[in-house]
Structure formats: structure tokens, C-alpha cells
Tab-separated table of C-alpha atoms in Angstrom:
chain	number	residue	atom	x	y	z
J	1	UNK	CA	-36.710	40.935	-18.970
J	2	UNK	CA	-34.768	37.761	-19.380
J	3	UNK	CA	-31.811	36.106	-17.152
J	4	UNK	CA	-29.034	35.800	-18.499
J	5	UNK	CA	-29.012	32.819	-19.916
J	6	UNK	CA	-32.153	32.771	-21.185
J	7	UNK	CA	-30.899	36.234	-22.799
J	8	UNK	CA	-28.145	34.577	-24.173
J	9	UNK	CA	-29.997	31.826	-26.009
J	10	UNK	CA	-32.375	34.555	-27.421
J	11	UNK	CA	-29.609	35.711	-28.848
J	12	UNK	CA	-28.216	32.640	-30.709
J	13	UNK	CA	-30.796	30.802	-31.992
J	14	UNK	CA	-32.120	29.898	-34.848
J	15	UNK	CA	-35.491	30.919	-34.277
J	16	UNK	CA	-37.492	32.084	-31.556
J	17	UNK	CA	-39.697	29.820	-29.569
J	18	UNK	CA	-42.620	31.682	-31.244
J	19	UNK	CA	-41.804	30.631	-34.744
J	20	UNK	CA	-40.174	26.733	-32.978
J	21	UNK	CA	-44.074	26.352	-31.789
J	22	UNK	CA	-45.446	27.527	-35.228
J	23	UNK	CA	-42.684	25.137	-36.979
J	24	UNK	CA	-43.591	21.691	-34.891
J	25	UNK	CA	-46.422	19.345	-34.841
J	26	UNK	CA	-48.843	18.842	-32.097
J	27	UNK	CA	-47.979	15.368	-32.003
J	28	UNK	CA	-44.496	16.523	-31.147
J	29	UNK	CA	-45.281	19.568	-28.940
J	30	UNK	CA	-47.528	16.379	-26.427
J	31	UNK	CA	-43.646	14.608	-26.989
J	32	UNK	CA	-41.140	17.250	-25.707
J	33	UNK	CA	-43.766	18.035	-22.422
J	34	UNK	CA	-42.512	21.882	-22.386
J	35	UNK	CA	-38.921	21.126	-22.400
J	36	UNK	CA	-37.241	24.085	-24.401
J	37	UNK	CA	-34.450	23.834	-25.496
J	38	UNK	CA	-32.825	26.557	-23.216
J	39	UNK	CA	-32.683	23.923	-20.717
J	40	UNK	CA	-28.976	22.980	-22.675
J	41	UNK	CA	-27.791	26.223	-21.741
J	42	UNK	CA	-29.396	25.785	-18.008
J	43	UNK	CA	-27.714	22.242	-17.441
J	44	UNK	CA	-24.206	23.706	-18.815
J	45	UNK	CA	-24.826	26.838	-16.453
J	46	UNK	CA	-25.112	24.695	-13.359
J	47	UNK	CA	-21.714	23.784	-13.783
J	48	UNK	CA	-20.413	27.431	-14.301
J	49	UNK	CA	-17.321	28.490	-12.298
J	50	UNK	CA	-17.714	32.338	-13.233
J	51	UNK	CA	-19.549	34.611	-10.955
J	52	UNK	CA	-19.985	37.451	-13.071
J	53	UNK	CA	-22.541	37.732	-16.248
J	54	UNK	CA	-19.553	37.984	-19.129
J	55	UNK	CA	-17.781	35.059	-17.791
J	56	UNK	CA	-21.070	33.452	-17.692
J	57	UNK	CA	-21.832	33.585	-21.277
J	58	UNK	CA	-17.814	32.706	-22.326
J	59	UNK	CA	-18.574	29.206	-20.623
J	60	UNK	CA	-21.515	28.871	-22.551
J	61	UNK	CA	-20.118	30.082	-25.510
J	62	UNK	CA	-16.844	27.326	-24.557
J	63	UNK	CA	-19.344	24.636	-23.975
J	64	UNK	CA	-22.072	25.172	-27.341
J	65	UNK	CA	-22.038	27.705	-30.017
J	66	UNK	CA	-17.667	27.392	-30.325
J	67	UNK	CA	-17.136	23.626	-30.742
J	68	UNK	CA	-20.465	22.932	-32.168
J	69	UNK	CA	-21.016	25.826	-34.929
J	70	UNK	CA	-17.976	28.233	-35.438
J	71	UNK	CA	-14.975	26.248	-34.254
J	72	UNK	CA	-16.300	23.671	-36.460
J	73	UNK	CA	-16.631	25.532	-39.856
J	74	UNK	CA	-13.656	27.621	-39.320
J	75	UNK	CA	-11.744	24.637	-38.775
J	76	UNK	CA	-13.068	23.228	-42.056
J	77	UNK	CA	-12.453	25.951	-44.446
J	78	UNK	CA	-9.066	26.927	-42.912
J	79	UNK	CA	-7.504	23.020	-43.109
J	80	UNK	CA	-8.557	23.192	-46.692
J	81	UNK	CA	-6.736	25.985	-47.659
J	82	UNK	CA	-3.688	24.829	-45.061
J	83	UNK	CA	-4.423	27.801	-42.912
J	84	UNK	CA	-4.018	28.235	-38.999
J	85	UNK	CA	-6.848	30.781	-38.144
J	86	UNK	CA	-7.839	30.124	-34.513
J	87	UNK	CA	-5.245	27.241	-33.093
J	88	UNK	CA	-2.846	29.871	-31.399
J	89	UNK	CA	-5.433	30.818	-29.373
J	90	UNK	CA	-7.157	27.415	-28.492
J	91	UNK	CA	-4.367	26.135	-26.531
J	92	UNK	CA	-6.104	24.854	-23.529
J	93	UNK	CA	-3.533	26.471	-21.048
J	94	UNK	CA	-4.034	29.924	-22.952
J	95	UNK	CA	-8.232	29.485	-22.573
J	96	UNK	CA	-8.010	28.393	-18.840
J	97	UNK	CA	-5.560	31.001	-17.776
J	98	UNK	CA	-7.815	33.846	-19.623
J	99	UNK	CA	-10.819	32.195	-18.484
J	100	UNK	CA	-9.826	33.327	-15.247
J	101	UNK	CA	-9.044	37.046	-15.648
J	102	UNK	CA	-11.260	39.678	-14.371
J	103	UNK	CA	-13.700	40.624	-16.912
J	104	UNK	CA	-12.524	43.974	-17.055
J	105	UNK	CA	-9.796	42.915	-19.259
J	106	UNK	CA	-11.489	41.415	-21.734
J	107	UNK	CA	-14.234	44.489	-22.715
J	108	UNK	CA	-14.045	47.736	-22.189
J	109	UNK	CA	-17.364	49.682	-23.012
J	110	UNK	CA	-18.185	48.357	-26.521
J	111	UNK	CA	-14.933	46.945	-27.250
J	112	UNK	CA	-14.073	43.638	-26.932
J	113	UNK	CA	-11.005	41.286	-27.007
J	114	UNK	CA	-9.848	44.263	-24.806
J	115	UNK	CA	-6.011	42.788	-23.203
J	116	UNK	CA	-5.589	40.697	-26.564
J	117	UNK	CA	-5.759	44.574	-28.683
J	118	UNK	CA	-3.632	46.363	-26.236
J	119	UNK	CA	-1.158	44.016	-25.906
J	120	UNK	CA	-1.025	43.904	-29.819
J	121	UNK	CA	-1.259	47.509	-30.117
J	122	UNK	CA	2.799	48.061	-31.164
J	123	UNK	CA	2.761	45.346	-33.512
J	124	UNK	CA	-0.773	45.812	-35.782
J	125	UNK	CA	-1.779	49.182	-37.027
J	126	UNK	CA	-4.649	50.956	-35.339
J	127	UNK	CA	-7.104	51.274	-38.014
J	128	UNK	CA	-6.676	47.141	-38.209
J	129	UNK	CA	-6.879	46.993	-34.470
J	130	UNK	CA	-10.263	48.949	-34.147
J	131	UNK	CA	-11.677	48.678	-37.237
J	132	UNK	CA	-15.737	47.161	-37.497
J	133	UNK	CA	-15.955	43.538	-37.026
J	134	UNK	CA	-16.711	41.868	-40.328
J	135	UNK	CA	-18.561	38.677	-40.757
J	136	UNK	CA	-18.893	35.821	-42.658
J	137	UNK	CA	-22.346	35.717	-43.588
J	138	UNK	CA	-23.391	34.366	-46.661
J	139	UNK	CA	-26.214	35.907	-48.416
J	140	UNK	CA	-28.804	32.889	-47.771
J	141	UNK	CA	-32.173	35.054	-47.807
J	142	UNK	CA	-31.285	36.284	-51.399
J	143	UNK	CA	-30.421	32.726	-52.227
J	144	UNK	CA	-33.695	31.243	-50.978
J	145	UNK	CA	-35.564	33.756	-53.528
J	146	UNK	CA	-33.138	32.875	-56.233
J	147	UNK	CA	-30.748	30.180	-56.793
J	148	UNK	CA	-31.808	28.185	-53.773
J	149	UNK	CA	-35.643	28.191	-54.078
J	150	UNK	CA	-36.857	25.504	-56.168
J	151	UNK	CA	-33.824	23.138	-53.562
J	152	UNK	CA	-36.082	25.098	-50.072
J	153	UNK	CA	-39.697	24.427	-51.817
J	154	UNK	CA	-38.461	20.501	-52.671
J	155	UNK	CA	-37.504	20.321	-48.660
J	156	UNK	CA	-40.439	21.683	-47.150
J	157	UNK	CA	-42.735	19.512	-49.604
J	158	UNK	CA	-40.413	16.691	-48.687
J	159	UNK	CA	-41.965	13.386	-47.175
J	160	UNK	CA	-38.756	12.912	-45.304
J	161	UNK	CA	-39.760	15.842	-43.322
J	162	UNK	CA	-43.233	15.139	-43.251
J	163	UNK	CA	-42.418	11.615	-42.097
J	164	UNK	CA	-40.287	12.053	-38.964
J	165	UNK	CA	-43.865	13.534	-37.474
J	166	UNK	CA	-41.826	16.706	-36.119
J	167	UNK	CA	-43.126	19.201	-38.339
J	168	UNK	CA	-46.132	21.061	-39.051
J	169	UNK	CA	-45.741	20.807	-42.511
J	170	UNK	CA	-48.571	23.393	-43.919
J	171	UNK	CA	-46.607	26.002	-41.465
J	172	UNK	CA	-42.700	25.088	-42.758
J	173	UNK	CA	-44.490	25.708	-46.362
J	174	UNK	CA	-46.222	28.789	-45.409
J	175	UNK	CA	-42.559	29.710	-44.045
J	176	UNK	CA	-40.882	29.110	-46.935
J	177	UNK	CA	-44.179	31.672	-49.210
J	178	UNK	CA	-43.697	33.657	-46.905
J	179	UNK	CA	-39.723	34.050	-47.485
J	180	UNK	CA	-39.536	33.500	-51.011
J	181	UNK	CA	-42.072	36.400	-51.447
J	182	UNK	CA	-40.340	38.780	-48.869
J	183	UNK	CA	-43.042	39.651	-46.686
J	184	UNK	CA	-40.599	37.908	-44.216
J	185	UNK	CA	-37.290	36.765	-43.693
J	186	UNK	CA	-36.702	32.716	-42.187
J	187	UNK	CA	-33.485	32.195	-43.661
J	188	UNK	CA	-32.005	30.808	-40.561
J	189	UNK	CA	-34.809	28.463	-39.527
J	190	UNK	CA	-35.260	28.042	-43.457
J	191	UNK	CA	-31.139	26.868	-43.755
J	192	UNK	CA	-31.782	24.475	-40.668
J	193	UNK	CA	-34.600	22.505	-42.259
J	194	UNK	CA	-33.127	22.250	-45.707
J	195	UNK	CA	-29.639	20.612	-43.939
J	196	UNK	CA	-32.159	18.675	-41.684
J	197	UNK	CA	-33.955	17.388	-44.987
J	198	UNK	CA	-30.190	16.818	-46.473
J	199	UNK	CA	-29.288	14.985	-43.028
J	200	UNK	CA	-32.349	12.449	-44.023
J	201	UNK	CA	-31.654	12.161	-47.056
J	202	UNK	CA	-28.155	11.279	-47.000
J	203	UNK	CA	-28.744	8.954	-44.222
J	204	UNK	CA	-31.487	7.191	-46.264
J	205	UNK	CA	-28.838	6.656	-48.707
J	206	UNK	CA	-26.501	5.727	-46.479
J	207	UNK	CA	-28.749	3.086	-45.273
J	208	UNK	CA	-29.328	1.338	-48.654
């Protein structure tokens, strides 16, 4: 029932706006006046040259989630181990030329990166051509109930948090129960607020 970009942000956030309305204060809800955070996506899409819905969602992918989340840490763990993982194919005369090509050649069905495989077909073997995409996850629920826990209940008690006025903070710690006892799982909004917490604490370092 969504648009497509709207669709596409369900799909990469953090949290939903259900659990973003449980996690903020009143105080801040009266600040942000409805604005959602969507309206990123909706300000980028305005500028969109694509007319179809896949080329739609590339450009937003080009303009957020790449350079600001997996560009980023790919580029990170790659330099430090003096590997080049994406570079070949970030040459910006390579992006703009297939930025242009018919959708059709990029997925095919359920299979993506559709030109890049075929033309790469004689050179790789098949069942390393079309095997599963794998991931990179790490295994932060587990963490949050083990290892991690006593770092996620010292952030969500924080009075860092609790002092930038964003947060409900009886919710963020009901959150975190909730997690650590596996009734649910908020790793992803849980990871945000701990680096959030980290972000204000560093800086409050910084500062001194």
C-alpha cells in the first residue's frame, strides 16, 4: 500500500515509525511538527532522472544508504586489510553510464546484477555466479543478551541520553527488557542508540 519511496524507506530503516514514536519524547514529537524522516528520501526523489521504479530506488540507494552506511564500512575494513573490494566499480563514468541502461539489464526475475553476471559468466564458475547472497551481519541480538548487555542497559540508563530531551527514556529501557529477555528483538534501533550514547560521550570528552 505504499509508493515507492515510502516502500523503500520501510525497507531500510532502522525502525519503523511505530517503534520511532514509542522511542521519542513528547517534548520532541511538539519539535519535529510531523516531519518523518521519509521526507530525505522525498527531497532526493524530486531530483530523480529515472522514470521507472528500479532506477528509482538505485538513485536513492546512490544518494543515502551507499555513501552513508555500506560504502562507508566497506571502505573501512577493506583499506585496513589493503584490499580493493568495491573501487572497480565506483568509477563515476562506469555508475553514470549503467545508471542509464534499461532496467531490464540489471534484474531479471529474482536475479540481480543481471549484465554484470552474464558478462562474467566465461570467466567465474557458475555455482560462484548464482550462488545465495551472503551477508555481513554480525550477530548483535545475541550480543545484546550476552556480551553486550550490561554496555546496552548503561546506555539506555544513560543521562547523556536522557539529557538531549529526545528520548522517552522509560520506553528505550522497556526496549532494551524487552530484548534482553527475548520476547522481542530491537537490535537495530538498540545498536543506533548505544553508538548515539557513544557519539555523546566521546564528544563530551572531546570537549574537555
Amino acid at each position: 500500500g505504499r509508493d515507492s519511496v515510502a516502500g523503500y524507506f520501510h525497507g531500510v530503516s532502522v525502525c519503523s515509525d511505530t517503534l520511532r514514536k514509542r522511542m521519542f519524547s513528547d517534548s520532541f514529537k511538539q519539535r519535529l511538527n510531523g516531519y518523518n524522516a521519509v521526507e530525505v528520501l522525498r527531497t532526493h526523489d524530486r531530483k530523480n532522472p529515472s522514470d521507472d521504479i528500479y532506477g528509482q530506488v538505485q538513485y536513492l540507494d546512490m544518494k543515502t544508504y551507499l555513501v552513508g552506511d555500506i560504502l562507508t564500512k566497506v571502505d573501512r575494513a577493506s583499506m585496513a586489510h589493503a584490499l580493493e573490494v568495491r573501487v572497480p566499480f565506483l568509477d563515476h563514468k562506469l555508475v553514470e553510464w549503467v545508471s542509464g541502461l534499461p532496467s531490464s539489464l540489471k534484474i531479471q526475475g529474482a536475479e540481480g546484477k543481471y549484465m554484470l553476471k552474464k558478462a562474467l559468466e566465461p570467466y567465474l564458475p557458475h555455482d560462484i555466479m548464482y550462488r545465495r547472497k551472503m551477508g555481513f551481519a554480525i550477530p548483535l541480538a545475541e550480543w545484546f543478551r550476552g556480551p553486550l548487555k550490561a554496555r546496552l542497559q548503561a546506555a539506555v540508563t544513560s543521562q547523556r541520553l536522557a539529557d538531549t530531551g529526545i528520548f522517552n527514556m522509560a520506553e528505550i529501557r522497556k526496549m532494551a527488557d524487552e530484548h534482553i529477555s527475548g520476547s522481542r528483538d530491537h537490535n537495530p534501533a538498540l545498536w543506533s542508540l548505544l553508538m548515539f550514547e557513544a557519539f555523546l560521550r566521546q564528544n563530551e570528552i572531546s570537549a574537555h
